[in-house]
GROMACS .gro file of C-alpha atoms in nm:
model
  365
    1MET     CA    1  -3.253  -0.870   6.584
    2THR     CA    2  -3.280  -0.684   6.257
    3SER     CA    3  -3.323  -0.347   6.425
    4ASN     CA    4  -3.178  -0.152   6.716
    5ARG     CA    5  -3.529  -0.101   6.840
    6PRO     CA    6  -3.669  -0.362   7.080
    7GLN     CA    7  -3.923  -0.590   6.919
    8VAL     CA    8  -4.252  -0.661   7.095
    9VAL     CA    9  -4.460  -0.948   6.958
   10ILE     CA   10  -4.828  -0.988   7.045
   11VAL     CA   11  -4.995  -1.323   6.979
   12GLY     CA   12  -5.366  -1.288   6.912
   13ALA     CA   13  -5.589  -0.994   6.817
   14GLY     CA   14  -5.896  -1.066   7.023
   15VAL     CA   15  -6.023  -0.825   7.286
   16ALA     CA   16  -5.706  -0.851   7.499
   17GLY     CA   17  -5.454  -0.860   7.216
   18PHE     CA   18  -5.606  -0.569   7.028
   19GLN     CA   19  -5.613  -0.358   7.344
   20ALA     CA   20  -5.250  -0.447   7.423
   21ALA     CA   21  -5.143  -0.346   7.072
   22ARG     CA   22  -5.332  -0.019   7.090
   23THR     CA   23  -5.179   0.067   7.429
   24LEU     CA   24  -4.828  -0.013   7.310
   25SER     CA   25  -4.879   0.191   6.994
   26ARG     CA   26  -4.974   0.492   7.202
   27ARG     CA   27  -4.705   0.448   7.468
   28LEU     CA   28  -4.409   0.354   7.249
   29GLY     CA   29  -4.478   0.500   6.907
   30ASP     CA   30  -4.177   0.425   6.687
   31ARG     CA   31  -3.946   0.356   6.982
   32ALA     CA   32  -4.016  -0.016   6.944
   33GLU     CA   33  -4.115  -0.248   6.664
   34ILE     CA   34  -4.459  -0.383   6.753
   35VAL     CA   35  -4.574  -0.696   6.570
   36LEU     CA   36  -4.923  -0.841   6.604
   37VAL     CA   37  -4.971  -1.201   6.486
   38ASN     CA   38  -5.326  -1.314   6.418
   39ARG     CA   39  -5.505  -1.574   6.210
   40SER     CA   40  -5.714  -1.312   6.030
   41GLY     CA   41  -5.687  -0.945   5.947
   42VAL     CA   42  -5.982  -0.843   6.162
   43THR     CA   43  -6.081  -0.833   6.526
   44LEU     CA   44  -6.433  -0.904   6.643
   45HIS     CA   45  -6.672  -0.713   6.871
   46PRO     CA   46  -6.837  -1.019   7.033
   47GLU     CA   47  -7.085  -0.806   7.227
   48LEU     CA   48  -7.254  -0.721   6.895
   49LEU     CA   49  -7.322  -1.080   6.787
   50PRO     CA   50  -7.689  -1.066   6.902
   51GLN     CA   51  -7.747  -0.780   6.660
   52VAL     CA   52  -7.588  -0.979   6.379
   53MET     CA   53  -7.818  -1.271   6.452
   54THR     CA   54  -8.130  -1.056   6.448
   55GLY     CA   55  -8.021  -0.867   6.137
   56VAL     CA   56  -7.984  -0.529   6.308
   57LEU     CA   57  -7.618  -0.521   6.199
   58SER     CA   58  -7.443  -0.679   5.904
   59PRO     CA   59  -7.145  -0.906   5.980
   60ASP     CA   60  -6.893  -0.657   5.846
   61ARG     CA   61  -7.007  -0.398   6.101
   62VAL     CA   62  -6.885  -0.606   6.397
   63SER     CA   63  -6.541  -0.687   6.256
   64VAL     CA   64  -6.270  -0.422   6.272
   65PRO     CA   65  -5.983  -0.442   6.017
   66LEU     CA   66  -5.648  -0.450   6.195
   67ALA     CA   67  -5.460  -0.275   5.915
   68GLY     CA   68  -5.493   0.100   5.953
   69THR     CA   69  -5.652   0.091   6.299
   70LEU     CA   70  -5.329   0.034   6.491
   71PRO     CA   71  -5.072   0.298   6.388
   72GLY     CA   72  -4.716   0.174   6.406
   73VAL     CA   73  -4.817  -0.189   6.453
   74ARG     CA   74  -4.711  -0.444   6.192
   75VAL     CA   75  -4.982  -0.703   6.141
   76VAL     CA   76  -4.865  -1.051   6.046
   77LEU     CA   77  -5.129  -1.298   5.929
   78GLY     CA   78  -5.062  -1.649   6.044
   79THR     CA   79  -5.132  -1.918   6.301
   80VAL     CA   80  -4.880  -1.945   6.584
   81THR     CA   81  -4.773  -2.306   6.626
   82HIS     CA   82  -4.516  -2.278   6.904
   83ILE     CA   83  -4.337  -2.033   7.130
   84ASP     CA   84  -3.976  -2.104   7.225
   85ALA     CA   85  -3.942  -1.912   7.548
   86HIS     CA   86  -3.571  -1.991   7.585
   87ALA     CA   87  -3.473  -1.878   7.236
   88ARG     CA   88  -3.729  -1.596   7.248
   89ARG     CA   89  -3.890  -1.695   6.923
   90VAL     CA   90  -4.248  -1.723   6.801
   91LEU     CA   91  -4.301  -1.988   6.534
   92TYR     CA   92  -4.598  -1.950   6.303
   93ASP     CA   93  -4.707  -2.112   5.978
   94GLY     CA   94  -4.538  -1.833   5.778
   95GLY     CA   95  -4.202  -1.816   5.950
   96VAL     CA   96  -4.030  -1.715   6.275
   97LEU     CA   97  -4.041  -1.394   6.479
   98ASP     CA   98  -3.778  -1.302   6.737
   99TYR     CA   99  -3.887  -1.095   7.033
  100ASP     CA  100  -3.750  -0.889   7.320
  101ARG     CA  101  -4.092  -0.877   7.482
  102LEU     CA  102  -4.387  -1.105   7.420
  103ILE     CA  103  -4.757  -1.073   7.503
  104ILE     CA  104  -4.960  -1.393   7.474
  105ALA     CA  105  -5.325  -1.304   7.417
  106ALA     CA  106  -5.438  -1.597   7.205
  107GLY     CA  107  -5.783  -1.593   7.364
  108GLY     CA  108  -6.024  -1.881   7.397
  109VAL     CA  109  -6.172  -2.129   7.155
  110SER     CA  110  -6.532  -2.243   7.144
  111GLU     CA  111  -6.608  -2.609   7.188
  112VAL     CA  112  -6.955  -2.697   7.068
  113ALA     CA  113  -7.038  -3.029   7.226
  114GLN     CA  114  -7.074  -3.297   6.961
  115VAL     CA  115  -7.321  -3.535   7.123
  116SER     CA  116  -7.372  -3.802   6.858
  117ALA     CA  117  -7.750  -3.808   6.889
  118VAL     CA  118  -7.794  -3.439   6.807
  119SER     CA  119  -7.460  -3.316   6.677
  120ALA     CA  120  -7.634  -3.171   6.372
  121HIS     CA  121  -7.848  -2.961   6.607
  122SER     CA  122  -7.562  -2.821   6.820
  123PHE     CA  123  -7.460  -2.458   6.790
  124GLY     CA  124  -7.216  -2.219   6.949
  125PHE     CA  125  -7.252  -1.844   6.982
  126HIS     CA  126  -6.900  -1.704   6.997
  127ASP     CA  127  -6.823  -1.570   6.651
  128VAL     CA  128  -6.993  -1.428   6.343
  129GLU     CA  129  -7.005  -1.759   6.159
  130GLN     CA  130  -7.180  -1.929   6.451
  131ALA     CA  131  -7.427  -1.641   6.490
  132LEU     CA  132  -7.519  -1.655   6.121
  133ARG     CA  133  -7.547  -2.034   6.127
  134LEU     CA  134  -7.783  -2.017   6.425
  135ARG     CA  135  -7.990  -1.745   6.257
  136ASP     CA  136  -8.035  -1.954   5.943
  137HIS     CA  137  -8.118  -2.260   6.152
  138ILE     CA  138  -8.393  -2.073   6.339
  139HIS     CA  139  -8.547  -1.969   6.007
  140ARG     CA  140  -8.537  -2.331   5.884
  141GLN     CA  141  -8.685  -2.474   6.201
  142LEU     CA  142  -8.981  -2.238   6.196
  143ALA     CA  143  -9.038  -2.304   5.826
  144MET     CA  144  -9.043  -2.679   5.895
  145ALA     CA  145  -9.282  -2.626   6.185
  146ALA     CA  146  -9.516  -2.428   5.964
  147GLU     CA  147  -9.525  -2.713   5.709
  148SER     CA  148  -9.569  -2.993   5.962
  149THR     CA  149  -9.905  -3.133   6.076
  150ASP     CA  150  -9.751  -3.348   6.352
  151PRO     CA  151  -9.794  -3.169   6.689
  152PHE     CA  152  -9.481  -3.331   6.835
  153GLU     CA  153  -9.267  -3.230   6.539
  154ARG     CA  154  -9.408  -2.877   6.537
  155ALA     CA  155  -9.326  -2.841   6.907
  156ALA     CA  156  -8.974  -2.979   6.859
  157HIS     CA  157  -8.901  -2.741   6.572
  158CYS     CA  158  -9.029  -2.449   6.780
  159THR     CA  159  -8.830  -2.528   7.096
  160PHE     CA  160  -8.480  -2.391   7.144
  161VAL     CA  161  -8.257  -2.476   7.441
  162VAL     CA  162  -7.957  -2.267   7.544
  163LEU     CA  163  -7.719  -2.435   7.788
  164GLY     CA  164  -7.507  -2.189   7.982
  165ALA     CA  165  -7.631  -1.856   8.117
  166GLY     CA  166  -7.315  -1.651   8.089
  167TYR     CA  167  -7.289  -1.350   7.859
  168ALA     CA  168  -7.302  -1.549   7.535
  169GLY     CA  169  -7.587  -1.775   7.643
  170THR     CA  170  -7.800  -1.496   7.785
  171ALA     CA  171  -7.753  -1.286   7.473
  172ALA     CA  172  -7.825  -1.584   7.245
  173ALA     CA  173  -8.150  -1.666   7.426
  174SER     CA  174  -8.269  -1.306   7.419
  175ALA     CA  175  -8.181  -1.245   7.055
  176GLY     CA  176  -8.310  -1.585   6.944
  177GLN     CA  177  -8.644  -1.541   7.118
  178SER     CA  178  -8.687  -1.199   6.959
  179LEU     CA  179  -8.594  -1.327   6.614
  180SER     CA  180  -8.822  -1.632   6.631
  181GLN     CA  181  -9.118  -1.425   6.748
  182SER     CA  182  -9.060  -1.179   6.466
  183ILE     CA  183  -9.056  -1.464   6.210
  184ALA     CA  184  -9.366  -1.631   6.356
  185CYS     CA  185  -9.567  -1.309   6.350
  186ARG     CA  186  -9.524  -1.296   5.972
  187ASP     CA  187  -9.651  -1.652   5.915
  188PRO     CA  188 -10.022  -1.713   5.987
  189ARG     CA  189  -9.951  -2.086   6.031
  190LEU     CA  190  -9.739  -2.012   6.339
  191ARG     CA  191  -9.946  -1.750   6.514
  192GLU     CA  192 -10.107  -2.000   6.749
  193GLN     CA  193  -9.795  -2.213   6.787
  194PRO     CA  194  -9.605  -2.173   7.117
  195ILE     CA  195  -9.237  -2.097   7.064
  196ARG     CA  196  -9.019  -2.190   7.359
  197TRP     CA  197  -8.674  -2.060   7.446
  198ILE     CA  198  -8.519  -2.225   7.751
  199LEU     CA  199  -8.205  -2.091   7.918
  200ALA     CA  200  -8.052  -2.338   8.163
  201ASP     CA  201  -7.745  -2.317   8.385
  202PRO     CA  202  -7.625  -2.520   8.686
  203ALA     CA  203  -7.533  -2.200   8.875
  204GLU     CA  204  -7.765  -2.031   9.121
  205TRP     CA  205  -7.807  -1.722   8.906
  206LEU     CA  206  -7.753  -1.587   8.557
  207LEU     CA  207  -7.432  -1.407   8.463
  208PRO     CA  208  -7.217  -1.525   8.755
  209ASP     CA  209  -6.981  -1.225   8.731
  210MET     CA  210  -7.269  -0.982   8.772
  211ARG     CA  211  -7.405  -0.855   9.102
  212HIS     CA  212  -7.705  -1.057   9.222
  213ARG     CA  213  -7.945  -0.764   9.194
  214LEU     CA  214  -7.863  -0.711   8.828
  215SER     CA  215  -7.870  -1.083   8.763
  216ARG     CA  216  -8.221  -1.101   8.905
  217THR     CA  217  -8.326  -0.804   8.692
  218THR     CA  218  -8.192  -0.975   8.381
  219ALA     CA  219  -8.378  -1.296   8.463
  220ARG     CA  220  -8.700  -1.104   8.524
  221MET     CA  221  -8.669  -0.921   8.191
  222LEU     CA  222  -8.602  -1.243   8.003
  223ARG     CA  223  -8.900  -1.415   8.165
  224SER     CA  224  -9.122  -1.119   8.077
  225ARG     CA  225  -9.037  -1.183   7.712
  226GLY     CA  226  -9.118  -1.551   7.735
  227VAL     CA  227  -8.772  -1.702   7.792
  228GLU     CA  228  -8.787  -1.986   8.044
  229VAL     CA  229  -8.494  -1.934   8.281
  230ARG     CA  230  -8.382  -2.248   8.464
  231THR     CA  231  -8.106  -2.199   8.719
  232GLN     CA  232  -7.948  -2.487   8.910
  233THR     CA  233  -8.037  -2.698   8.607
  234SER     CA  234  -7.809  -2.866   8.357
  235LEU     CA  235  -7.812  -3.127   8.085
  236GLY     CA  236  -7.909  -3.474   8.195
  237GLN     CA  237  -7.953  -3.683   7.881
  238VAL     CA  238  -7.958  -3.624   7.507
  239THR     CA  239  -8.146  -3.830   7.248
  240SER     CA  240  -8.223  -3.786   6.881
  241ARG     CA  241  -8.567  -3.654   6.978
  242GLY     CA  242  -8.461  -3.398   7.236
  243LEU     CA  243  -8.300  -3.373   7.577
  244ARG     CA  244  -8.375  -3.425   7.942
  245LEU     CA  245  -8.271  -3.165   8.195
  246THR     CA  246  -8.160  -3.250   8.547
  247ASP     CA  247  -8.491  -3.117   8.679
  248GLY     CA  248  -8.650  -3.419   8.509
  249GLU     CA  249  -8.829  -3.253   8.218
  250PHE     CA  250  -8.786  -3.404   7.873
  251ILE     CA  251  -8.782  -3.133   7.607
  252PRO     CA  252  -8.844  -3.222   7.242
  253THR     CA  253  -8.610  -2.999   7.043
  254ARG     CA  254  -8.395  -2.979   6.732
  255THR     CA  255  -8.178  -2.695   6.865
  256ILE     CA  256  -7.920  -2.693   7.142
  257VAL     CA  257  -7.702  -2.383   7.183
  258TRP     CA  258  -7.391  -2.462   7.387
  259SER     CA  259  -7.248  -2.152   7.551
  260PHE     CA  260  -7.030  -2.350   7.789
  261GLY     CA  261  -6.713  -2.491   7.644
  262VAL     CA  262  -6.491  -2.186   7.595
  263ARG     CA  263  -6.138  -2.287   7.688
  264PRO     CA  264  -5.795  -2.129   7.647
  265ASP     CA  265  -5.637  -2.164   7.304
  266PRO     CA  266  -5.463  -2.507   7.280
  267LEU     CA  267  -5.141  -2.322   7.198
  268VAL     CA  268  -5.077  -2.269   7.569
  269THR     CA  269  -5.068  -2.638   7.661
  270ASN     CA  270  -4.723  -2.721   7.520
  271LEU     CA  271  -4.526  -2.406   7.597
  272GLY     CA  272  -4.347  -2.539   7.902
  273LEU     CA  273  -4.479  -2.244   8.106
  274ALA     CA  274  -4.639  -2.278   8.448
  275ALA     CA  275  -5.012  -2.332   8.410
  276GLU     CA  276  -5.325  -2.335   8.622
  277GLN     CA  277  -5.662  -2.464   8.502
  278GLY     CA  278  -5.519  -2.480   8.151
  279ARG     CA  279  -5.419  -2.113   8.160
  280ILE     CA  280  -5.071  -1.959   8.185
  281ARG     CA  281  -4.983  -1.857   8.540
  282VAL     CA  282  -4.887  -1.492   8.576
  283ASP     CA  283  -4.822  -1.257   8.864
  284GLU     CA  284  -5.033  -0.955   8.953
  285HIS     CA  285  -4.850  -0.755   8.686
  286LEU     CA  286  -4.944  -1.016   8.421
  287ALA     CA  287  -4.580  -1.128   8.383
  288VAL     CA  288  -4.533  -1.502   8.331
  289LEU     CA  289  -4.373  -1.673   8.627
  290GLY     CA  290  -4.004  -1.732   8.557
  291HIS     CA  291  -4.017  -1.529   8.233
  292PRO     CA  292  -4.051  -1.158   8.309
  293GLU     CA  293  -4.006  -1.077   7.940
  294ILE     CA  294  -4.337  -1.256   7.866
  295HIS     CA  295  -4.679  -1.127   7.965
  296ALA     CA  296  -5.012  -1.305   7.921
  297CYS     CA  297  -5.364  -1.168   7.941
  298GLY     CA  298  -5.725  -1.251   7.866
  299ASP     CA  299  -5.861  -1.604   7.847
  300VAL     CA  300  -5.517  -1.769   7.826
  301ALA     CA  301  -5.393  -1.616   8.152
  302ALA     CA  302  -5.458  -1.731   8.509
  303VAL     CA  303  -5.447  -1.383   8.661
  304PRO     CA  304  -5.454  -1.360   9.041
  305ASP     CA  305  -5.777  -1.192   9.148
  306LEU     CA  306  -5.663  -0.939   9.406
  307THR     CA  307  -6.026  -0.870   9.497
  308ARG     CA  308  -6.076  -1.240   9.582
  309PRO     CA  309  -5.756  -1.376   9.738
  310GLY     CA  310  -5.673  -1.728   9.630
  311LYS     CA  311  -5.877  -1.714   9.310
  312VAL     CA  312  -5.802  -1.622   8.950
  313THR     CA  313  -6.006  -1.383   8.739
  314PRO     CA  314  -6.279  -1.549   8.530
  315MET     CA  315  -6.270  -1.564   8.152
  316SER     CA  316  -6.475  -1.262   8.049
  317GLY     CA  317  -6.466  -0.977   7.801
  318GLN     CA  318  -6.439  -0.712   8.072
  319HIS     CA  319  -6.130  -0.871   8.222
  320ALA     CA  320  -5.977  -0.929   7.878
  321LEU     CA  321  -6.023  -0.564   7.783
  322ARG     CA  322  -5.859  -0.431   8.098
  323GLN     CA  323  -5.586  -0.694   8.115
  324GLY     CA  324  -5.490  -0.624   7.754
  325GLY     CA  325  -5.445  -0.256   7.827
  326LEU     CA  326  -5.248  -0.328   8.142
  327ALA     CA  327  -5.025  -0.584   7.970
  328GLY     CA  328  -4.940  -0.327   7.703
  329GLY     CA  329  -4.869  -0.063   7.967
  330ASN     CA  330  -4.654  -0.294   8.178
  331VAL     CA  331  -4.452  -0.408   7.877
  332ALA     CA  332  -4.393  -0.042   7.787
  333ALA     CA  333  -4.283   0.016   8.148
  334SER     CA  334  -4.038  -0.275   8.124
  335LEU     CA  335  -3.877  -0.089   7.833
  336GLY     CA  336  -3.847   0.231   8.035
  337TYR     CA  337  -4.172   0.409   7.946
  338GLY     CA  338  -4.409   0.448   8.238
  339SER     CA  339  -4.444   0.241   8.553
  340ARG     CA  340  -4.585  -0.104   8.621
  341ARG     CA  341  -4.923  -0.148   8.784
  342PRO     CA  342  -5.087  -0.458   8.932
  343TYR     CA  343  -5.415  -0.587   8.795
  344ARG     CA  344  -5.704  -0.519   9.028
  345TYR     CA  345  -6.059  -0.505   8.898
  346ARG     CA  346  -6.393  -0.617   9.035
  347ILE     CA  347  -6.679  -0.651   8.788
  348ARG     CA  348  -6.965  -0.450   8.937
  349GLY     CA  349  -7.195  -0.441   8.640
  350SER     CA  350  -7.200  -0.563   8.284
  351ILE     CA  351  -7.377  -0.477   7.965
  352VAL     CA  352  -7.577  -0.757   7.808
  353ASP     CA  353  -7.780  -0.672   7.500
  354LEU     CA  354  -8.131  -0.805   7.551
  355VAL     CA  355  -8.194  -0.715   7.191
  356ARG     CA  356  -8.530  -0.709   7.016
  357ALA     CA  357  -8.531  -0.761   6.643
  358SER     CA  358  -8.767  -0.471   6.586
  359GLU     CA  359  -8.620  -0.204   6.809
  360GLN     CA  360  -8.308  -0.062   6.966
  361PRO     CA  361  -8.108  -0.291   7.196
  362LEU     CA  362  -8.218  -0.300   7.559
  363SER     CA  363  -7.928  -0.345   7.798
  364VAL     CA  364  -7.876  -0.421   8.162
  365ALA     CA  365  -7.571  -0.250   8.311
   0.00000   0.00000   0.00000
């Protein structure tokens, strides 16, 4: 080590990593060297992506610069390629970092399904670039519909299917429906053209981490706006002309938004650490099994769910936020500042922006 102070390295500056860094900065101050490694110099507020898509917020308003927002934290820009747990080293594309304590918060990566028949029409909704790409695509589809005289083609251009009714999918369907209606109202050629937004999920209800009563309220609000909510329904077949759902309906469309497919960062697969469902196994204090000097949190961590014995916490922003703070606190405790606490949290309600393009966001909490 180049300093007498212990060095804490945090991998990833998503929701969990940023919160861990902020907690450590407050708890430790200059009593430790805190290093945050991230691919970019910003962290994203994913809950604001619907407002980016509808134009309520500009992209720079949902990205927070890391430099200057985390006092006492050294930000290193780079992509981590490997973690040597035995040598206590983090290897990234710009060099090597030694650590006394390590927090792995690399987050998840979005996998937009590339079905060959419609790969050009597949979209994710997990970062600013995807939100902007979907926004531009909606504008193009409605412009093409307005120019077309073929009823089938008009319908296909004006039909949008969102697969996956978690937070991202529900927000995408709500924001997309609002945006498309706003565009259509300004074009006389589209005023009599039905615009369909379909939200489908194989689960029994929307937002599986939300209480059933609030899930039903969300579904009712979406339906009142014209979104077709299909639960217990998934993708059956995809062709170049559209898709068939498992309920049997064929839907002509040129837009499929995939909000499934978020998986832990591939970094975790070759670390030699115990894993479960592709996520690093940790104890209730978020310490990695067999490596108490390493903590993991957020999407990359299989955290025991103490409110549901035998299960692990789902990949969600609420868990990432709280696990990041706890990981930072428990690492500080391992260095003699504070005491360790187990992770116990049950999601009782969530905020999902059912945003309208022309008004303030409407949320269900």
